[in-house]
């Protein structure tokens, strides 16, 4: 099973590291982030594939299509972009929130 985690923040990166450590090594786990990444995350799980989200910033549909083609499951957490309807219809996208909703919804709810 190939899993992509898209998002921002230490909690999202920690989820990616945790999933990487849980699954057998033949599974691919990738983490796509947008702004900053702490060095500890890279050191914590060297098998985790890490990509900075830049190329597709102007064309989110192309980014989602790439994820759908390459991964069985896509988890979003701390993701500040709307996932388009076509991507959601694939039933591969799941949103994870590290706190109780709606009380702790974050600073920029969609």
PDB file of N, CA and C in Angstrom:
ATOM      1  N   UNK A   1       0.845  -1.175   0.000  1.00  0.00           N
ATOM      2  CA  UNK A   1       0.000   0.000   0.000  1.00  0.00           C
ATOM      3  C   UNK A   1       0.889   1.236   0.000  1.00  0.00           C
ATOM      4  N   UNK A   2       0.581   2.164  -0.855  1.00  0.00           N
ATOM      5  CA  UNK A   2       1.314   3.429  -0.945  1.00  0.00           C
ATOM      6  C   UNK A   2       0.445   4.546  -0.386  1.00  0.00           C
ATOM      7  N   UNK A   3       1.006   5.303   0.536  1.00  0.00           N
ATOM      8  CA  UNK A   3       0.249   6.339   1.238  1.00  0.00           C
ATOM      9  C   UNK A   3       0.953   7.680   1.100  1.00  0.00           C
ATOM     10  N   UNK A   4       0.176   8.720   0.798  1.00  0.00           N
ATOM     11  CA  UNK A   4       0.698  10.085   0.788  1.00  0.00           C
ATOM     12  C   UNK A   4       0.024  10.851   1.919  1.00  0.00           C
ATOM     13  N   UNK A   5       0.811  11.629   2.626  1.00  0.00           N
ATOM     14  CA  UNK A   5       0.300  12.522   3.653  1.00  0.00           C
ATOM     15  C   UNK A   5       0.600  13.932   3.175  1.00  0.00           C
ATOM     16  N   UNK A   6      -0.444  14.749   3.045  1.00  0.00           N
ATOM     17  CA  UNK A   6      -0.255  16.132   2.593  1.00  0.00           C
ATOM     18  C   UNK A   6      -0.667  17.059   3.719  1.00  0.00           C
ATOM     19  N   UNK A   7       0.137  18.070   3.976  1.00  0.00           N
ATOM     20  CA  UNK A   7      -0.228  18.999   5.037  1.00  0.00           C
ATOM     21  C   UNK A   7       0.920  19.817   5.538  1.00  0.00           C
ATOM     22  N   UNK A   8       0.700  20.410   6.670  1.00  0.00           N
ATOM     23  CA  UNK A   8       1.669  21.332   7.240  1.00  0.00           C
ATOM     24  C   UNK A   8       1.660  21.174   8.744  1.00  0.00           C
ATOM     25  N   UNK A   9       2.795  21.361   9.342  1.00  0.00           N
ATOM     26  CA  UNK A   9       2.884  21.351  10.796  1.00  0.00           C
ATOM     27  C   UNK A   9       3.481  20.071  11.338  1.00  0.00           C
ATOM     28  N   UNK A  10       3.932  20.156  12.560  1.00  0.00           N
ATOM     29  CA  UNK A  10       4.616  19.042  13.202  1.00  0.00           C
ATOM     30  C   UNK A  10       3.687  17.847  13.414  1.00  0.00           C
ATOM     31  N   UNK A  11       2.406  18.099  13.705  1.00  0.00           N
ATOM     32  CA  UNK A  11       1.495  16.974  13.925  1.00  0.00           C
ATOM     33  C   UNK A  11       1.285  16.182  12.639  1.00  0.00           C
ATOM     34  N   UNK A  12       1.186  16.874  11.521  1.00  0.00           N
ATOM     35  CA  UNK A  12       1.006  16.193  10.235  1.00  0.00           C
ATOM     36  C   UNK A  12       2.261  15.395   9.863  1.00  0.00           C
ATOM     37  N   UNK A  13       3.411  15.995  10.031  1.00  0.00           N
ATOM     38  CA  UNK A  13       4.662  15.296   9.741  1.00  0.00           C
ATOM     39  C   UNK A  13       4.826  14.087  10.654  1.00  0.00           C
ATOM     40  N   UNK A  14       4.427  14.223  11.900  1.00  0.00           N
ATOM     41  CA  UNK A  14       4.518  13.103  12.841  1.00  0.00           C
ATOM     42  C   UNK A  14       3.618  11.954  12.427  1.00  0.00           C
ATOM     43  N   UNK A  15       2.454  12.266  11.880  1.00  0.00           N
ATOM     44  CA  UNK A  15       1.554  11.223  11.376  1.00  0.00           C
ATOM     45  C   UNK A  15       2.238  10.457  10.248  1.00  0.00           C
ATOM     46  N   UNK A  16       2.879  11.180   9.340  1.00  0.00           N
ATOM     47  CA  UNK A  16       3.588  10.534   8.230  1.00  0.00           C
ATOM     48  C   UNK A  16       4.703   9.620   8.749  1.00  0.00           C
ATOM     49  N   UNK A  17       5.463  10.098   9.714  1.00  0.00           N
ATOM     50  CA  UNK A  17       6.545   9.300  10.299  1.00  0.00           C
ATOM     51  C   UNK A  17       5.975   8.058  10.978  1.00  0.00           C
ATOM     52  N   UNK A  18       4.905   8.219  11.726  1.00  0.00           N
ATOM     53  CA  UNK A  18       4.281   7.109  12.434  1.00  0.00           C
ATOM     54  C   UNK A  18       3.784   6.040  11.459  1.00  0.00           C
ATOM     55  N   UNK A  19       3.117   6.459  10.384  1.00  0.00           N
ATOM     56  CA  UNK A  19       2.627   5.507   9.379  1.00  0.00           C
ATOM     57  C   UNK A  19       3.806   4.793   8.719  1.00  0.00           C
ATOM     58  N   UNK A  20       4.852   5.552   8.384  1.00  0.00           N
ATOM     59  CA  UNK A  20       6.054   4.941   7.780  1.00  0.00           C
ATOM     60  C   UNK A  20       6.622   3.854   8.686  1.00  0.00           C
ATOM     61  N   UNK A  21       6.677   4.119   9.978  1.00  0.00           N
ATOM     62  CA  UNK A  21       7.236   3.159  10.921  1.00  0.00           C
ATOM     63  C   UNK A  21       6.333   1.941  11.124  1.00  0.00           C
ATOM     64  N   UNK A  22       5.036   2.115  10.946  1.00  0.00           N
ATOM     65  CA  UNK A  22       4.092   1.005  11.123  1.00  0.00           C
ATOM     66  C   UNK A  22       4.082   0.011   9.961  1.00  0.00           C
ATOM     67  N   UNK A  23       4.231   0.524   8.758  1.00  0.00           N
ATOM     68  CA  UNK A  23       4.077  -0.320   7.573  1.00  0.00           C
ATOM     69  C   UNK A  23       5.382  -1.021   7.209  1.00  0.00           C
ATOM     70  N   UNK A  24       5.261  -2.187   6.559  1.00  0.00           N
ATOM     71  CA  UNK A  24       6.472  -2.859   6.064  1.00  0.00           C
ATOM     72  C   UNK A  24       7.236  -1.961   5.089  1.00  0.00           C
ATOM     73  N   UNK A  25       8.521  -2.183   4.971  1.00  0.00           N
ATOM     74  CA  UNK A  25       9.406  -1.313   4.178  1.00  0.00           C
ATOM     75  C   UNK A  25       9.044  -1.260   2.691  1.00  0.00           C
ATOM     76  N   UNK A  26       8.390  -2.299   2.161  1.00  0.00           N
ATOM     77  CA  UNK A  26       8.055  -2.272   0.729  1.00  0.00           C
ATOM     78  C   UNK A  26       6.928  -1.290   0.398  1.00  0.00           C
ATOM     79  N   UNK A  27       6.218  -0.827   1.414  1.00  0.00           N
ATOM     80  CA  UNK A  27       5.192   0.192   1.211  1.00  0.00           C
ATOM     81  C   UNK A  27       5.847   1.567   1.111  1.00  0.00           C
ATOM     82  N   UNK A  28       5.297   2.402   0.257  1.00  0.00           N
ATOM     83  CA  UNK A  28       5.813   3.759   0.104  1.00  0.00           C
ATOM     84  C   UNK A  28       4.956   4.705   0.935  1.00  0.00           C
ATOM     85  N   UNK A  29       5.616   5.522   1.742  1.00  0.00           N
ATOM     86  CA  UNK A  29       4.920   6.572   2.475  1.00  0.00           C
ATOM     87  C   UNK A  29       5.621   7.881   2.137  1.00  0.00           C
ATOM     88  N   UNK A  30       4.847   8.844   1.644  1.00  0.00           N
ATOM     89  CA  UNK A  30       5.410  10.133   1.245  1.00  0.00           C
ATOM     90  C   UNK A  30       4.716  11.245   2.011  1.00  0.00           C
ATOM     91  N   UNK A  31       5.477  12.282   2.298  1.00  0.00           N
ATOM     92  CA  UNK A  31       4.938  13.450   2.983  1.00  0.00           C
ATOM     93  C   UNK A  31       5.165  14.671   2.102  1.00  0.00           C
ATOM     94  N   UNK A  32       4.081  15.362   1.749  1.00  0.00           N
ATOM     95  CA  UNK A  32       4.137  16.591   0.960  1.00  0.00           C
ATOM     96  C   UNK A  32       3.824  17.759   1.887  1.00  0.00           C
ATOM     97  N   UNK A  33       4.738  18.709   1.979  1.00  0.00           N
ATOM     98  CA  UNK A  33       4.540  19.865   2.832  1.00  0.00           C
ATOM     99  C   UNK A  33       4.669  21.128   1.994  1.00  0.00           C
ATOM    100  N   UNK A  34       4.252  22.273   2.568  1.00  0.00           N
ATOM    101  CA  UNK A  34       4.232  23.498   1.774  1.00  0.00           C
ATOM    102  C   UNK A  34       5.222  24.552   2.237  1.00  0.00           C
ATOM    103  N   UNK A  35       5.376  24.777   3.506  1.00  0.00           N
ATOM    104  CA  UNK A  35       6.149  25.926   3.954  1.00  0.00           C
ATOM    105  C   UNK A  35       7.487  25.561   4.574  1.00  0.00           C
ATOM    106  N   UNK A  36       7.490  25.007   5.774  1.00  0.00           N
ATOM    107  CA  UNK A  36       8.735  24.696   6.466  1.00  0.00           C
ATOM    108  C   UNK A  36       8.698  23.258   6.956  1.00  0.00           C
ATOM    109  N   UNK A  37       9.873  22.678   7.065  1.00  0.00           N
ATOM    110  CA  UNK A  37       9.989  21.319   7.590  1.00  0.00           C
ATOM    111  C   UNK A  37      11.119  21.296   8.603  1.00  0.00           C
ATOM    112  N   UNK A  38      10.821  20.791   9.765  1.00  0.00           N
ATOM    113  CA  UNK A  38      11.847  20.719  10.806  1.00  0.00           C
ATOM    114  C   UNK A  38      12.831  19.594  10.497  1.00  0.00           C
ATOM    115  N   UNK A  39      14.099  19.840  10.743  1.00  0.00           N
ATOM    116  CA  UNK A  39      15.146  18.850  10.482  1.00  0.00           C
ATOM    117  C   UNK A  39      14.929  17.552  11.233  1.00  0.00           C
ATOM    118  N   UNK A  40      14.308  17.629  12.409  1.00  0.00           N
ATOM    119  CA  UNK A  40      14.088  16.418  13.202  1.00  0.00           C
ATOM    120  C   UNK A  40      13.247  15.390  12.446  1.00  0.00           C
ATOM    121  N   UNK A  41      12.313  15.872  11.634  1.00  0.00           N
ATOM    122  CA  UNK A  41      11.438  14.958  10.887  1.00  0.00           C
ATOM    123  C   UNK A  41      12.263  14.143   9.901  1.00  0.00           C
ATOM    124  N   UNK A  42      13.166  14.779   9.219  1.00  0.00           N
ATOM    125  CA  UNK A  42      14.002  14.088   8.233  1.00  0.00           C
ATOM    126  C   UNK A  42      14.866  13.040   8.926  1.00  0.00           C
ATOM    127  N   UNK A  43      15.399  13.365  10.077  1.00  0.00           N
ATOM    128  CA  UNK A  43      16.262  12.437  10.811  1.00  0.00           C
ATOM    129  C   UNK A  43      15.473  11.299  11.445  1.00  0.00           C
ATOM    130  N   UNK A  44      14.219  11.579  11.813  1.00  0.00           N
ATOM    131  CA  UNK A  44      13.401  10.614  12.534  1.00  0.00           C
ATOM    132  C   UNK A  44      13.076   9.375  11.705  1.00  0.00           C
ATOM    133  N   UNK A  45      12.838   9.546  10.433  1.00  0.00           N
ATOM    134  CA  UNK A  45      12.440   8.431   9.579  1.00  0.00           C
ATOM    135  C   UNK A  45      13.086   8.582   8.201  1.00  0.00           C
ATOM    136  N   UNK A  46      14.303   8.062   8.043  1.00  0.00           N
ATOM    137  CA  UNK A  46      15.006   8.228   6.765  1.00  0.00           C
ATOM    138  C   UNK A  46      14.302   7.563   5.576  1.00  0.00           C
ATOM    139  N   UNK A  47      13.440   6.586   5.830  1.00  0.00           N
ATOM    140  CA  UNK A  47      12.727   5.912   4.729  1.00  0.00           C
ATOM    141  C   UNK A  47      11.522   6.711   4.230  1.00  0.00           C
ATOM    142  N   UNK A  48      11.137   7.742   4.970  1.00  0.00           N
ATOM    143  CA  UNK A  48      10.006   8.573   4.568  1.00  0.00           C
ATOM    144  C   UNK A  48      10.412   9.439   3.376  1.00  0.00           C
ATOM    145  N   UNK A  49       9.639   9.374   2.302  1.00  0.00           N
ATOM    146  CA  UNK A  49       9.907  10.222   1.143  1.00  0.00           C
ATOM    147  C   UNK A  49       9.278  11.588   1.416  1.00  0.00           C
ATOM    148  N   UNK A  50      10.061  12.650   1.267  1.00  0.00           N
ATOM    149  CA  UNK A  50       9.592  13.992   1.604  1.00  0.00           C
ATOM    150  C   UNK A  50       9.704  14.896   0.383  1.00  0.00           C
ATOM    151  N   UNK A  51       8.601  15.582   0.075  1.00  0.00           N
ATOM    152  CA  UNK A  51       8.557  16.466  -1.083  1.00  0.00           C
ATOM    153  C   UNK A  51       8.003  17.822  -0.666  1.00  0.00           C
ATOM    154  N   UNK A  52       8.589  18.866  -1.181  1.00  0.00           N
ATOM    155  CA  UNK A  52       8.051  20.205  -0.949  1.00  0.00           C
ATOM    156  C   UNK A  52       7.026  20.508  -2.041  1.00  0.00           C
ATOM    157  N   UNK A  53       5.866  20.980  -1.622  1.00  0.00           N
ATOM    158  CA  UNK A  53       4.761  21.281  -2.526  1.00  0.00           C
ATOM    159  C   UNK A  53       4.977  22.658  -3.129  1.00  0.00           C
ATOM    160  N   UNK A  54       5.571  22.697  -4.338  1.00  0.00           N
ATOM    161  CA  UNK A  54       5.791  23.967  -5.036  1.00  0.00           C
ATOM    162  C   UNK A  54       5.261  23.876  -6.459  1.00  0.00           C
ATOM    163  N   UNK A  55       5.697  22.842  -7.162  1.00  0.00           N
ATOM    164  CA  UNK A  55       5.403  22.699  -8.590  1.00  0.00           C
ATOM    165  C   UNK A  55       3.943  22.896  -8.944  1.00  0.00           C
ATOM    166  N   UNK A  56       3.063  22.361  -8.122  1.00  0.00           N
ATOM    167  CA  UNK A  56       1.659  22.324  -8.492  1.00  0.00           C
ATOM    168  C   UNK A  56       0.822  23.409  -7.833  1.00  0.00           C
ATOM    169  N   UNK A  57       1.458  24.352  -7.162  1.00  0.00           N
ATOM    170  CA  UNK A  57       0.711  25.339  -6.385  1.00  0.00           C
ATOM    171  C   UNK A  57      -0.329  26.074  -7.234  1.00  0.00           C
ATOM    172  N   UNK A  58      -0.004  26.355  -8.504  1.00  0.00           N
ATOM    173  CA  UNK A  58      -0.951  27.059  -9.366  1.00  0.00           C
ATOM    174  C   UNK A  58      -1.962  26.138 -10.027  1.00  0.00           C
ATOM    175  N   UNK A  59      -1.711  24.838  -9.947  1.00  0.00           N
ATOM    176  CA  UNK A  59      -2.618  23.889 -10.578  1.00  0.00           C
ATOM    177  C   UNK A  59      -2.855  22.716  -9.631  1.00  0.00           C
ATOM    178  N   UNK A  60      -3.751  22.918  -8.681  1.00  0.00           N
ATOM    179  CA  UNK A  60      -4.026  21.884  -7.688  1.00  0.00           C
ATOM    180  C   UNK A  60      -4.616  20.626  -8.304  1.00  0.00           C
ATOM    181  N   UNK A  61      -5.410  20.759  -9.357  1.00  0.00           N
ATOM    182  CA  UNK A  61      -5.997  19.580  -9.996  1.00  0.00           C
ATOM    183  C   UNK A  61      -4.914  18.629 -10.493  1.00  0.00           C
ATOM    184  N   UNK A  62      -3.842  19.170 -11.066  1.00  0.00           N
ATOM    185  CA  UNK A  62      -2.730  18.338 -11.536  1.00  0.00           C
ATOM    186  C   UNK A  62      -2.038  17.648 -10.362  1.00  0.00           C
ATOM    187  N   UNK A  63      -1.893  18.365  -9.244  1.00  0.00           N
ATOM    188  CA  UNK A  63      -1.283  17.789  -8.052  1.00  0.00           C
ATOM    189  C   UNK A  63      -2.132  16.640  -7.522  1.00  0.00           C
ATOM    190  N   UNK A  64      -3.444  16.849  -7.417  1.00  0.00           N
ATOM    191  CA  UNK A  64      -4.332  15.794  -6.926  1.00  0.00           C
ATOM    192  C   UNK A  64      -4.331  14.595  -7.869  1.00  0.00           C
ATOM    193  N   UNK A  65      -4.305  14.844  -9.172  1.00  0.00           N
ATOM    194  CA  UNK A  65      -4.248  13.758 -10.147  1.00  0.00           C
ATOM    195  C   UNK A  65      -2.982  12.926  -9.966  1.00  0.00           C
ATOM    196  N   UNK A  66      -1.854  13.597  -9.747  1.00  0.00           N
ATOM    197  CA  UNK A  66      -0.598  12.895  -9.501  1.00  0.00           C
ATOM    198  C   UNK A  66      -0.702  12.010  -8.258  1.00  0.00           C
ATOM    199  N   UNK A  67      -1.299  12.538  -7.205  1.00  0.00           N
ATOM    200  CA  UNK A  67      -1.469  11.751  -5.985  1.00  0.00           C
ATOM    201  C   UNK A  67      -2.357  10.542  -6.230  1.00  0.00           C
ATOM    202  N   UNK A  68      -3.478  10.749  -6.921  1.00  0.00           N
ATOM    203  CA  UNK A  68      -4.421   9.661  -7.196  1.00  0.00           C
ATOM    204  C   UNK A  68      -3.754   8.555  -7.996  1.00  0.00           C
ATOM    205  N   UNK A  69      -2.921   8.929  -8.959  1.00  0.00           N
ATOM    206  CA  UNK A  69      -2.252   7.945  -9.808  1.00  0.00           C
ATOM    207  C   UNK A  69      -1.178   7.150  -9.061  1.00  0.00           C
ATOM    208  N   UNK A  70      -0.552   7.756  -8.060  1.00  0.00           N
ATOM    209  CA  UNK A  70       0.608   7.135  -7.422  1.00  0.00           C
ATOM    210  C   UNK A  70       0.368   6.545  -6.041  1.00  0.00           C
ATOM    211  N   UNK A  71      -0.766   6.858  -5.416  1.00  0.00           N
ATOM    212  CA  UNK A  71      -0.992   6.411  -4.044  1.00  0.00           C
ATOM    213  C   UNK A  71      -2.353   5.760  -3.890  1.00  0.00           C
ATOM    214  N   UNK A  72      -2.416   4.809  -2.966  1.00  0.00           N
ATOM    215  CA  UNK A  72      -3.677   4.123  -2.670  1.00  0.00           C
ATOM    216  C   UNK A  72      -4.532   4.917  -1.697  1.00  0.00           C
ATOM    217  N   UNK A  73      -3.883   5.644  -0.791  1.00  0.00           N
ATOM    218  CA  UNK A  73      -4.571   6.445   0.219  1.00  0.00           C
ATOM    219  C   UNK A  73      -3.856   7.785   0.330  1.00  0.00           C
ATOM    220  N   UNK A  74      -4.633   8.869   0.415  1.00  0.00           N
ATOM    221  CA  UNK A  74      -4.067  10.204   0.602  1.00  0.00           C
ATOM    222  C   UNK A  74      -4.701  10.786   1.865  1.00  0.00           C
ATOM    223  N   UNK A  75      -3.868  11.105   2.846  1.00  0.00           N
ATOM    224  CA  UNK A  75      -4.335  11.693   4.097  1.00  0.00           C
ATOM    225  C   UNK A  75      -3.979  13.174   4.100  1.00  0.00           C
ATOM    226  N   UNK A  76      -4.938  14.015   4.426  1.00  0.00           N
ATOM    227  CA  UNK A  76      -4.627  15.443   4.540  1.00  0.00           C
ATOM    228  C   UNK A  76      -4.797  15.866   5.995  1.00  0.00           C
ATOM    229  N   UNK A  77      -3.855  16.687   6.442  1.00  0.00           N
ATOM    230  CA  UNK A  77      -3.933  17.235   7.793  1.00  0.00           C
ATOM    231  C   UNK A  77      -3.196  18.570   7.780  1.00  0.00           C
ATOM    232  N   UNK A  78      -3.863  19.589   8.222  1.00  0.00           N
ATOM    233  CA  UNK A  78      -3.261  20.909   8.155  1.00  0.00           C
ATOM    234  C   UNK A  78      -3.117  21.406   6.733  1.00  0.00           C
ATOM    235  N   UNK A  79      -3.923  20.906   5.832  1.00  0.00           N
ATOM    236  CA  UNK A  79      -3.871  21.265   4.413  1.00  0.00           C
ATOM    237  C   UNK A  79      -4.780  22.452   4.190  1.00  0.00           C
ATOM    238  N   UNK A  80      -4.245  23.557   3.700  1.00  0.00           N
ATOM    239  CA  UNK A  80      -5.033  24.782   3.593  1.00  0.00           C
ATOM    240  C   UNK A  80      -5.646  25.006   2.212  1.00  0.00           C
ATOM    241  N   UNK A  81      -5.671  23.975   1.384  1.00  0.00           N
ATOM    242  CA  UNK A  81      -6.254  24.093   0.049  1.00  0.00           C
ATOM    243  C   UNK A  81      -7.470  23.190  -0.063  1.00  0.00           C
ATOM    244  N   UNK A  82      -8.442  23.626  -0.804  1.00  0.00           N
ATOM    245  CA  UNK A  82      -9.634  22.811  -1.026  1.00  0.00           C
ATOM    246  C   UNK A  82      -9.283  21.655  -1.966  1.00  0.00           C
ATOM    247  N   UNK A  83      -9.711  20.466  -1.593  1.00  0.00           N
ATOM    248  CA  UNK A  83      -9.534  19.305  -2.450  1.00  0.00           C
ATOM    249  C   UNK A  83     -10.724  19.288  -3.413  1.00  0.00           C
ATOM    250  N   UNK A  84     -10.434  19.203  -4.716  1.00  0.00           N
ATOM    251  CA  UNK A  84     -11.520  19.314  -5.694  1.00  0.00           C
ATOM    252  C   UNK A  84     -12.423  18.076  -5.693  1.00  0.00           C
ATOM    253  N   UNK A  85     -13.630  18.251  -6.211  1.00  0.00           N
ATOM    254  CA  UNK A  85     -14.648  17.196  -6.185  1.00  0.00           C
ATOM    255  C   UNK A  85     -14.200  15.920  -6.891  1.00  0.00           C
ATOM    256  N   UNK A  86     -13.512  16.047  -8.017  1.00  0.00           N
ATOM    257  CA  UNK A  86     -13.068  14.854  -8.743  1.00  0.00           C
ATOM    258  C   UNK A  86     -12.114  14.017  -7.902  1.00  0.00           C
ATOM    259  N   UNK A  87     -11.254  14.658  -7.162  1.00  0.00           N
ATOM    260  CA  UNK A  87     -10.324  13.933  -6.292  1.00  0.00           C
ATOM    261  C   UNK A  87     -11.079  13.249  -5.156  1.00  0.00           C
ATOM    262  N   UNK A  88     -12.041  13.937  -4.581  1.00  0.00           N
ATOM    263  CA  UNK A  88     -12.816  13.352  -3.478  1.00  0.00           C
ATOM    264  C   UNK A  88     -13.596  12.139  -3.942  1.00  0.00           C
ATOM    265  N   UNK A  89     -14.121  12.173  -5.159  1.00  0.00           N
ATOM    266  CA  UNK A  89     -14.915  11.062  -5.686  1.00  0.00           C
ATOM    267  C   UNK A  89     -14.124   9.766  -5.836  1.00  0.00           C
ATOM    268  N   UNK A  90     -12.803   9.857  -5.855  1.00  0.00           N
ATOM    269  CA  UNK A  90     -11.993   8.633  -5.961  1.00  0.00           C
ATOM    270  C   UNK A  90     -12.013   7.822  -4.679  1.00  0.00           C
ATOM    271  N   UNK A  91     -12.457   8.428  -3.602  1.00  0.00           N
ATOM    272  CA  UNK A  91     -12.515   7.801  -2.275  1.00  0.00           C
ATOM    273  C   UNK A  91     -11.146   7.388  -1.750  1.00  0.00           C
ATOM    274  N   UNK A  92     -10.123   8.106  -2.190  1.00  0.00           N
ATOM    275  CA  UNK A  92      -8.769   7.876  -1.699  1.00  0.00           C
ATOM    276  C   UNK A  92      -8.355   8.933  -0.689  1.00  0.00           C
ATOM    277  N   UNK A  93      -9.078  10.049  -0.632  1.00  0.00           N
ATOM    278  CA  UNK A  93      -8.717  11.173   0.230  1.00  0.00           C
ATOM    279  C   UNK A  93      -9.423  11.075   1.584  1.00  0.00           C
ATOM    280  N   UNK A  94      -8.652  11.260   2.634  1.00  0.00           N
ATOM    281  CA  UNK A  94      -9.187  11.272   3.987  1.00  0.00           C
ATOM    282  C   UNK A  94      -8.582  12.459   4.726  1.00  0.00           C
ATOM    283  N   UNK A  95      -9.409  13.189   5.453  1.00  0.00           N
ATOM    284  CA  UNK A  95      -8.917  14.321   6.226  1.00  0.00           C
ATOM    285  C   UNK A  95      -8.750  13.899   7.684  1.00  0.00           C
ATOM    286  N   UNK A  96      -7.616  14.270   8.254  1.00  0.00           N
ATOM    287  CA  UNK A  96      -7.328  13.978   9.653  1.00  0.00           C
ATOM    288  C   UNK A  96      -7.163  15.312  10.361  1.00  0.00           C
ATOM    289  N   UNK A  97      -7.794  15.448  11.515  1.00  0.00           N
ATOM    290  CA  UNK A  97      -7.624  16.668  12.293  1.00  0.00           C
ATOM    291  C   UNK A  97      -7.106  16.276  13.668  1.00  0.00           C
ATOM    292  N   UNK A  98      -6.002  16.910  14.096  1.00  0.00           N
ATOM    293  CA  UNK A  98      -5.376  16.486  15.344  1.00  0.00           C
ATOM    294  C   UNK A  98      -6.080  16.946  16.620  1.00  0.00           C
ATOM    295  N   UNK A  99      -7.193  17.656  16.495  1.00  0.00           N
ATOM    296  CA  UNK A  99      -7.890  18.104  17.709  1.00  0.00           C
ATOM    297  C   UNK A  99      -9.396  17.983  17.517  1.00  0.00           C
ATOM    298  N   UNK A 100     -10.116  18.285  18.577  1.00  0.00           N
ATOM    299  CA  UNK A 100     -11.569  18.194  18.528  1.00  0.00           C
ATOM    300  C   UNK A 100     -12.154  19.299  17.655  1.00  0.00           C
ATOM    301  N   UNK A 101     -13.077  18.924  16.801  1.00  0.00           N
ATOM    302  CA  UNK A 101     -13.769  19.892  15.960  1.00  0.00           C
ATOM    303  C   UNK A 101     -15.170  20.096  16.502  1.00  0.00           C
ATOM    304  N   UNK A 102     -15.794  21.225  16.356  1.00  0.00           N
ATOM    305  CA  UNK A 102     -15.326  22.450  15.727  1.00  0.00           C
ATOM    306  C   UNK A 102     -14.583  23.368  16.700  1.00  0.00           C
ATOM    307  N   UNK A 103     -14.537  23.022  17.993  1.00  0.00           N
ATOM    308  CA  UNK A 103     -13.979  23.931  18.990  1.00  0.00           C
ATOM    309  C   UNK A 103     -12.534  24.333  18.664  1.00  0.00           C
ATOM    310  N   UNK A 104     -11.691  23.376  18.262  1.00  0.00           N
ATOM    311  CA  UNK A 104     -10.302  23.655  17.987  1.00  0.00           C
ATOM    312  C   UNK A 104     -10.032  23.524  16.476  1.00  0.00           C
ATOM    313  N   UNK A 105     -10.715  24.321  15.708  1.00  0.00           N
ATOM    314  CA  UNK A 105     -10.704  24.188  14.245  1.00  0.00           C
ATOM    315  C   UNK A 105      -9.481  24.771  13.571  1.00  0.00           C
ATOM    316  N   UNK A 106      -8.660  25.530  14.256  1.00  0.00           N
ATOM    317  CA  UNK A 106      -7.482  26.124  13.646  1.00  0.00           C
ATOM    318  C   UNK A 106      -7.699  27.579  13.277  1.00  0.00           C
ATOM    319  N   UNK A 107      -6.659  28.206  12.760  1.00  0.00           N
ATOM    320  CA  UNK A 107      -6.740  29.645  12.472  1.00  0.00           C
ATOM    321  C   UNK A 107      -7.366  29.961  11.119  1.00  0.00           C
ATOM    322  N   UNK A 108      -7.307  29.029  10.175  1.00  0.00           N
ATOM    323  CA  UNK A 108      -7.860  29.300   8.837  1.00  0.00           C
ATOM    324  C   UNK A 108      -8.777  28.160   8.397  1.00  0.00           C
ATOM    325  N   UNK A 109      -9.960  28.032   8.978  1.00  0.00           N
ATOM    326  CA  UNK A 109     -10.855  26.958   8.533  1.00  0.00           C
ATOM    327  C   UNK A 109     -11.356  27.214   7.121  1.00  0.00           C
ATOM    328  N   UNK A 110     -11.522  26.169   6.376  1.00  0.00           N
ATOM    329  CA  UNK A 110     -12.007  26.292   4.991  1.00  0.00           C
ATOM    330  C   UNK A 110     -13.512  26.313   4.987  1.00  0.00           C
TER     331      UNK A 110
END
